[in-house]
Amino acid sequence: MNIIINQKNHNIPDSVSSIQELRRHFNLLTTNVMIEHNGVALTADQQGHIQLESGDKIEIVRFVGGG
Amino acid sequence: MLHIGNYSFKSRLLLGTGKYEDGQTQQEAVLASRTNVLTFALSRIDLDNIGPDPIEHLSREEFTLLPNTAGAKTADEAVRLARLARSSGICDMIKVEVIGDPPTLLPNPVETLKATEILLNEGFTVLPYLSDDPMLAKEAEALGAHAIMPGASPIGSGLGIVNPYNLQLIIEQSKVPVIVDAGIGAPHDACEAMQYGADGILLNSAVAKATDPVKMANAMRLAILAGREGYEAGRIPKSNVATASSPQENWANS
């Protein structure tokens, strides 16, 4: 399935069906990241429930140094 | 104690986490500053190079995170970043930062106020970064902002307080905490702002880019303490004529 992550096209296996699984796929389960799904920021709870669909727009961000 | 919304902090120094040469120096500087609040920005993760997690080793009991909305050029973008930051579940404070264009990087007042209003309605603890305009500060306070963060001078410039008159007006009129944010160059700038009655200082470059960031972090801590003590002690009024400190007896021809 094709989804857009951080403005880039990604072809991911169909078995990756939830945001939680997407995090596992990219080895991000133990890293503090924040995720937006089609413009909506998701809490940790929501990440397990949201099902991915082809064409979804995902943003994965993290805290970085800043003032 | 510095009180912002429902938060209370022992230290009046809020420290940025950008621009350090390396993680070790940053960690030592943070400790030397004895800050309770660390600011962070949000950035898209590089999926090809995930690298270390910048907040992994941060004690959440010791430090409160203050994310900013750096990168936002509109209210909508700032709101989006704030919502993302809060979805982390580790903070609901947000520094609203809607920056205009280089070379000043001054905040866009219209978009900043718009974002402030939206985020307040969503229950965030909102700290808008503003230019040193007393009317703007008044507007932000009227909206319900939990603190006002006027810049001393442009971000990273190190110019110190370029308009002490405006800054003092903001401090005198504000009923919410005033955190002087951006432009601090040296400890005397931080001390000056605190002597005027500012409630706190947010700085980053002045420590991170100092020759010895750890030493400068401690210097800023002391300057802020000195300024605050001086403010509470109450300075003497300024006078254009001298007032002698010692007896002025006449010893001529006696």
Coordinates of N, CA and C in Angstrom, one line a residue, chain B residues 41-202:
Chain B
A41 N 12.0 22.1 20.0 CA 11.3 22.3 18.7 C 10.8 21.0 18.2
L42 N 9.9 21.0 17.2 CA 9.5 19.7 16.6 C 10.1 19.6 15.2
S43 N 10.4 18.4 14.8 CA 11.0 18.3 13.5 C 10.6 16.9 13.0
R44 N 10.4 16.8 11.7 CA 10.1 15.5 11.0 C 11.2 14.6 11.2
I45 N 10.9 13.4 11.6 CA 12.0 12.4 11.8 C 12.5 11.9 10.4
D46 N 13.8 11.6 10.4 CA 14.4 11.1 9.2 C 14.4 9.6 9.3
L47 N 13.5 9.0 8.5 CA 13.2 7.5 8.7 C 14.4 6.7 8.2
D48 N 15.3 7.3 7.4 CA 16.5 6.6 7.0 C 17.7 6.7 8.0
N49 N 17.5 7.6 9.0 CA 18.6 7.8 9.9 C 18.0 8.3 11.2
I50 N 17.4 7.4 12.0 CA 16.6 7.7 13.1 C 17.5 8.3 14.2
G51 N 18.6 7.7 14.5 CA 19.6 8.3 15.5 C 19.0 8.3 16.9
P52 N 19.8 8.9 17.8 CA 19.4 8.9 19.2 C 18.2 9.8 19.5
D53 N 17.4 9.4 20.4 CA 16.2 10.2 20.8 C 16.7 11.4 21.7
P54 N 16.5 12.6 21.3 CA 17.0 13.8 22.1 C 16.4 13.9 23.5
I55 N 15.3 13.3 23.7 CA 14.7 13.5 25.1 C 14.7 12.2 25.9
E56 N 15.4 11.2 25.3 CA 15.3 9.9 26.0 C 15.9 9.9 27.4
H57 N 17.0 10.6 27.6 CA 17.6 10.6 28.9 C 17.1 11.7 29.9
L58 N 16.1 12.4 29.4 CA 15.6 13.5 30.2 C 14.7 13.1 31.4
S59 N 15.0 13.5 32.6 CA 14.2 13.1 33.7 C 12.9 14.0 33.6
R60 N 11.8 13.4 33.5 CA 10.5 14.1 33.4 C 10.1 14.7 34.7
E61 N 10.6 14.2 35.8 CA 10.3 14.7 37.1 C 11.1 16.0 37.3
E62 N 12.3 16.0 36.8 CA 13.2 17.2 37.0 C 12.9 18.3 36.1
F63 N 12.5 18.0 34.8 CA 12.3 19.0 33.8 C 11.0 19.0 33.2
T64 N 10.4 20.2 33.0 CA 9.2 20.3 32.3 C 9.5 20.7 30.8
L65 N 8.9 20.0 29.9 CA 9.2 20.4 28.5 C 8.3 21.5 28.0
L66 N 8.9 22.5 27.4 CA 8.2 23.6 26.8 C 8.4 23.5 25.3
P67 N 7.6 22.8 24.5 CA 7.8 22.8 23.1 C 7.4 24.1 22.4
N68 N 8.1 24.4 21.3 CA 7.7 25.6 20.6 C 7.1 25.3 19.3
T69 N 6.6 26.3 18.6 CA 6.0 26.0 17.3 C 6.9 26.5 16.2
A70 N 8.2 26.5 16.4 CA 9.2 27.0 15.4 C 8.9 26.4 14.1
G71 N 9.0 27.1 13.1 CA 8.8 26.6 11.7 C 7.5 27.1 11.2
A72 N 6.5 27.4 12.1 CA 5.2 27.9 11.7 C 5.3 29.3 11.2
K73 N 4.6 29.5 10.0 CA 4.5 30.9 9.5 C 3.1 31.4 9.6
T74 N 2.2 30.6 9.9 CA 0.8 31.0 10.1 C 0.2 30.4 11.4
A75 N -0.9 31.0 11.8 CA -1.6 30.5 13.0 C -1.9 29.0 12.9
D76 N -2.4 28.6 11.7 CA -2.8 27.2 11.5 C -1.7 26.3 11.7
E77 N -0.5 26.7 11.1 CA 0.7 25.8 11.3 C 1.1 25.7 12.7
A78 N 1.0 26.8 13.4 CA 1.4 26.8 14.9 C 0.5 25.9 15.7
V79 N -0.8 26.0 15.4 CA -1.8 25.2 16.0 C -1.6 23.7 15.8
R80 N -1.2 23.4 14.5 CA -1.0 22.0 14.1 C 0.2 21.5 14.9
L81 N 1.3 22.3 15.0 CA 2.5 21.8 15.7 C 2.2 21.7 17.2
A82 N 1.4 22.6 17.8 CA 1.1 22.5 19.2 C 0.3 21.2 19.5
R83 N -0.7 20.9 18.6 CA -1.5 19.7 18.8 C -0.6 18.5 18.7
L84 N 0.4 18.5 17.8 CA 1.3 17.4 17.7 C 2.1 17.2 19.0
A85 N 2.6 18.4 19.5 CA 3.4 18.4 20.7 C 2.6 17.8 21.9
R86 N 1.4 18.2 22.0 CA 0.6 17.7 23.1 C 0.2 16.3 23.0
S87 N 0.1 15.8 21.7 CA -0.2 14.4 21.6 C 0.9 13.4 22.1
S88 N 2.0 14.0 22.4 CA 3.1 13.2 23.0 C 2.7 12.7 24.4
G89 N 1.7 13.5 25.0 CA 1.2 13.1 26.3 C 2.2 13.5 27.5
I90 N 3.2 14.3 27.1 CA 4.2 14.7 28.2 C 4.2 16.2 28.5
C91 N 3.4 17.0 27.8 CA 3.3 18.4 28.2 C 2.1 19.0 27.5
D92 N 1.5 20.0 28.2 CA 0.5 20.8 27.5 C 0.8 22.3 27.5
M93 N 2.1 22.6 27.8 CA 2.5 24.0 27.6 C 3.0 24.1 26.2
I94 N 2.8 25.3 25.7 CA 3.3 25.5 24.3 C 3.8 27.0 24.2
K95 N 5.0 27.1 23.6 CA 5.5 28.5 23.3 C 5.1 28.7 21.8
V96 N 4.1 29.7 21.7 CA 3.7 30.0 20.3 C 4.7 30.9 19.7
E97 N 5.2 30.4 18.6 CA 6.3 31.1 17.9 C 5.9 31.1 16.4
V98 N 5.4 32.2 15.9 CA 5.1 32.3 14.5 C 6.0 33.4 13.9
I99 N 7.0 32.9 13.2 CA 8.1 33.8 12.8 C 7.9 34.3 11.4
G100 N 8.2 35.6 11.3 CA 8.1 36.2 9.9 C 9.4 35.8 9.1
D101 N 10.0 36.8 8.5 CA 11.0 36.5 7.6 C 12.4 36.9 8.1
P102 N 13.5 36.2 7.6 CA 14.8 36.7 7.9 C 14.9 38.2 7.4
P103 N 15.8 39.0 7.8 CA 16.8 38.8 8.8 C 16.4 39.0 10.2
T104 N 15.1 39.4 10.5 CA 14.8 39.8 11.9 C 14.3 38.6 12.7
L105 N 13.6 37.6 12.0 CA 12.9 36.5 12.7 C 12.0 37.0 13.7
L106 N 11.5 38.2 13.5 CA 10.5 38.8 14.5 C 9.2 38.0 14.4
P107 N 8.5 37.9 15.5 CA 7.2 37.2 15.4 C 6.1 38.0 14.7
N108 N 5.3 37.2 14.0 CA 4.2 37.8 13.3 C 3.1 38.0 14.3
P109 N 2.8 39.3 14.6 CA 1.8 39.5 15.7 C 0.4 39.0 15.5
V110 N -0.1 39.2 14.2 CA -1.5 38.8 13.9 C -1.6 37.3 14.0
E111 N -0.7 36.6 13.4 CA -0.9 35.1 13.4 C -0.6 34.5 14.8
T112 N 0.3 35.2 15.6 CA 0.6 34.7 16.9 C -0.6 34.8 17.8
L113 N -1.3 36.0 17.7 CA -2.5 36.2 18.6 C -3.6 35.2 18.2
K114 N -3.7 35.0 16.8 CA -4.8 34.0 16.4 C -4.5 32.6 16.9
A115 N -3.3 32.2 16.8 CA -2.9 30.9 17.3 C -3.1 30.8 18.9
T116 N -2.7 31.9 19.5 CA -2.9 31.9 21.0 C -4.3 31.7 21.4
E117 N -5.2 32.4 20.7 CA -6.6 32.3 21.0 C -7.2 30.9 20.8
I118 N -6.8 30.3 19.7 CA -7.3 28.9 19.4 C -6.7 27.9 20.4
L119 N -5.5 28.0 20.7 CA -4.9 27.1 21.7 C -5.4 27.2 23.1
L120 N -5.7 28.5 23.5 CA -6.3 28.7 24.8 C -7.6 28.0 24.9
N121 N -8.4 28.1 23.8 CA -9.7 27.5 23.7 C -9.6 25.9 23.8
E122 N -8.5 25.4 23.4 CA -8.3 24.0 23.4 C -7.6 23.5 24.7
G123 N -7.4 24.4 25.7 CA -7.0 24.0 27.0 C -5.5 24.0 27.2
F124 N -4.7 24.5 26.2 CA -3.2 24.5 26.3 C -2.8 25.6 27.4
T125 N -1.7 25.4 27.9 CA -1.0 26.5 28.7 C -0.2 27.2 27.7
V126 N -0.5 28.5 27.4 CA 0.0 29.1 26.2 C 0.9 30.3 26.6
L127 N 2.1 30.3 26.0 CA 3.1 31.3 26.2 C 3.5 31.9 24.8
P128 N 2.9 33.0 24.5 CA 3.2 33.5 23.1 C 4.5 34.3 23.1
Y129 N 5.3 34.0 22.2 CA 6.5 34.8 21.9 C 6.2 36.0 21.1
L130 N 6.4 37.2 21.7 CA 6.0 38.5 21.0 C 7.1 39.4 20.9
S131 N 6.9 40.4 20.0 CA 7.9 41.5 20.1 C 7.6 42.4 21.3
D132 N 8.5 43.3 21.6 CA 8.4 44.1 22.8 C 7.4 45.3 22.7
D133 N 6.2 44.9 22.3 CA 5.2 46.0 22.1 C 4.1 45.9 23.2
P134 N 4.0 46.9 24.0 CA 3.1 46.8 25.2 C 1.6 46.6 24.8
M135 N 1.2 47.1 23.7 CA -0.2 46.9 23.2 C -0.4 45.4 22.8
L136 N 0.6 44.9 22.2 CA 0.5 43.5 21.8 C 0.5 42.6 23.1
A137 N 1.3 42.9 24.0 CA 1.3 42.2 25.3 C -0.1 42.2 26.0
K138 N -0.7 43.4 25.9 CA -2.0 43.6 26.5 C -3.0 42.8 25.8
E139 N -3.0 42.7 24.5 CA -3.9 41.9 23.7 C -3.8 40.4 24.1
A140 N -2.5 40.0 24.2 CA -2.3 38.6 24.5 C -2.8 38.2 25.9
E141 N -2.6 39.1 26.8 CA -3.0 38.9 28.2 C -4.6 38.9 28.2
A142 N -5.2 39.8 27.4 CA -6.7 39.9 27.4 C -7.2 38.6 26.9
L143 N -6.5 37.9 25.9 CA -7.0 36.7 25.4 C -7.0 35.6 26.4
G144 N -6.1 35.7 27.4 CA -5.9 34.7 28.5 C -4.6 34.0 28.5
A145 N -3.6 34.5 27.7 CA -2.3 33.9 27.7 C -1.8 33.7 29.1
H146 N -1.1 32.6 29.4 CA -0.7 32.3 30.7 C 0.6 33.0 31.1
A147 N 1.3 33.5 30.1 CA 2.5 34.3 30.3 C 2.8 35.1 29.0
I148 N 3.5 36.2 29.1 CA 3.8 37.0 28.0 C 5.3 36.8 27.8
M149 N 5.8 36.6 26.5 CA 7.2 36.4 26.3 C 7.7 37.4 25.2
P150 N 8.0 38.7 25.7 CA 8.5 39.6 24.8 C 10.0 39.4 24.5
G151 N 10.4 39.6 23.3 CA 11.8 39.5 23.0 C 12.6 40.7 23.4
A152 N 13.8 40.5 23.9 CA 14.7 41.6 24.3 C 15.2 42.2 23.0
S153 N 15.5 41.4 22.0 CA 16.0 41.8 20.7 C 15.9 40.5 19.8
P154 N 16.2 40.6 18.5 CA 16.0 39.5 17.7 C 16.7 38.2 18.1
I155 N 16.1 37.0 17.9 CA 16.6 35.7 18.2 C 18.0 35.5 17.9
G156 N 18.8 35.1 18.8 CA 20.2 34.8 18.5 C 21.1 36.0 18.3
S157 N 20.6 37.2 18.4 CA 21.4 38.4 18.1 C 22.3 38.7 19.2
G158 N 22.0 38.4 20.4 CA 22.8 38.8 21.6 C 22.9 40.3 21.8
L159 N 21.9 41.0 21.3 CA 22.0 42.5 21.4 C 21.5 42.9 22.8
G160 N 20.9 42.1 23.6 CA 20.4 42.5 24.9 C 19.1 43.2 24.7
I161 N 18.8 44.0 25.7 CA 17.5 44.7 25.7 C 17.6 46.0 24.9
V162 N 17.0 46.0 23.7 CA 17.2 47.2 22.8 C 16.1 48.3 23.2
N163 N 15.0 47.9 23.8 CA 14.0 48.9 24.2 C 13.6 48.7 25.6
P164 N 14.5 49.2 26.5 CA 14.1 49.0 28.0 C 12.9 49.7 28.4
Y165 N 12.6 50.8 27.7 CA 11.3 51.5 28.0 C 10.1 50.7 27.7
N166 N 10.0 50.1 26.5 CA 8.9 49.2 26.2 C 8.8 48.0 27.1
L167 N 10.0 47.4 27.4 CA 10.0 46.2 28.2 C 9.5 46.5 29.6
Q168 N 9.9 47.7 30.2 CA 9.4 48.0 31.5 C 7.9 48.3 31.5
L169 N 7.4 48.9 30.4 CA 6.0 49.1 30.3 C 5.2 47.8 30.4
I170 N 5.8 46.8 29.6 CA 5.1 45.5 29.6 C 5.1 44.9 30.9
I171 N 6.3 44.9 31.6 CA 6.4 44.3 32.9 C 5.4 45.0 33.9
E172 N 5.4 46.3 33.9 CA 4.5 47.0 34.8 C 3.0 46.8 34.6
Q173 N 2.6 46.6 33.4 CA 1.2 46.5 33.1 C 0.7 45.1 33.2
S174 N 1.6 44.1 33.1 CA 1.1 42.7 33.0 C 0.8 42.1 34.4
K175 N -0.3 41.4 34.4 CA -0.7 40.7 35.6 C -0.3 39.2 35.5
V176 N 0.0 38.7 34.3 CA 0.5 37.4 34.1 C 2.1 37.5 34.0
P177 N 2.8 36.4 34.3 CA 4.2 36.4 34.2 C 4.8 36.9 32.9
V178 N 5.8 37.7 33.0 CA 6.6 38.2 31.8 C 7.9 37.4 31.7
I179 N 8.1 36.7 30.7 CA 9.3 35.9 30.5 C 10.0 36.6 29.3
V180 N 11.2 37.2 29.6 CA 11.9 37.8 28.5 C 12.6 36.8 27.7
D181 N 12.3 36.7 26.4 CA 12.7 35.6 25.5 C 13.4 36.2 24.3
A182 N 14.5 35.7 24.0 CA 15.3 36.0 22.8 C 16.1 37.3 23.0
G183 N 17.3 37.2 22.4 CA 18.2 38.4 22.3 C 19.1 38.6 23.5
I184 N 19.0 37.8 24.5 CA 19.9 38.0 25.7 C 21.3 37.6 25.2
G185 N 22.3 38.4 25.5 CA 23.6 38.1 25.0 C 24.6 37.7 26.2
A186 N 24.5 38.5 27.3 CA 25.4 38.3 28.4 C 24.6 38.4 29.7
P187 N 25.2 37.9 30.8 CA 24.5 37.9 32.1 C 23.9 39.2 32.5
H188 N 24.6 40.3 32.1 CA 24.0 41.6 32.6 C 22.7 41.9 31.9
D189 N 22.5 41.4 30.7 CA 21.2 41.6 30.0 C 20.1 40.9 30.8
A190 N 20.4 39.6 31.2 CA 19.4 38.9 32.0 C 19.1 39.5 33.4
C191 N 20.2 40.0 34.0 CA 20.1 40.7 35.3 C 19.3 41.9 35.1
E192 N 19.5 42.7 34.1 CA 18.8 43.9 33.8 C 17.3 43.7 33.7
A193 N 16.9 42.7 32.9 CA 15.5 42.3 32.8 C 14.9 41.9 34.1
M194 N 15.6 41.2 34.9 CA 15.1 40.7 36.2 C 14.9 41.9 37.1
Q195 N 15.9 42.8 37.1 CA 15.9 44.0 37.9 C 14.6 44.8 37.6
Y196 N 14.2 44.9 36.3 CA 13.0 45.6 36.0 C 11.8 44.9 36.5
G197 N 11.9 43.7 36.9 CA 10.7 43.0 37.5 C 10.2 41.9 36.6
A198 N 11.0 41.5 35.6 CA 10.6 40.3 34.7 C 10.5 39.1 35.7
D199 N 9.6 38.2 35.3 CA 9.4 37.0 36.1 C 10.3 35.9 35.7
G200 N 10.9 36.0 34.5 CA 11.8 34.9 34.1 C 12.5 35.3 32.8
I201 N 13.5 34.4 32.4 CA 14.2 34.6 31.2 C 14.3 33.3 30.4
L202 N 14.0 33.4 29.2 CA 14.2 32.2 28.3 C 15.4 32.6 27.4

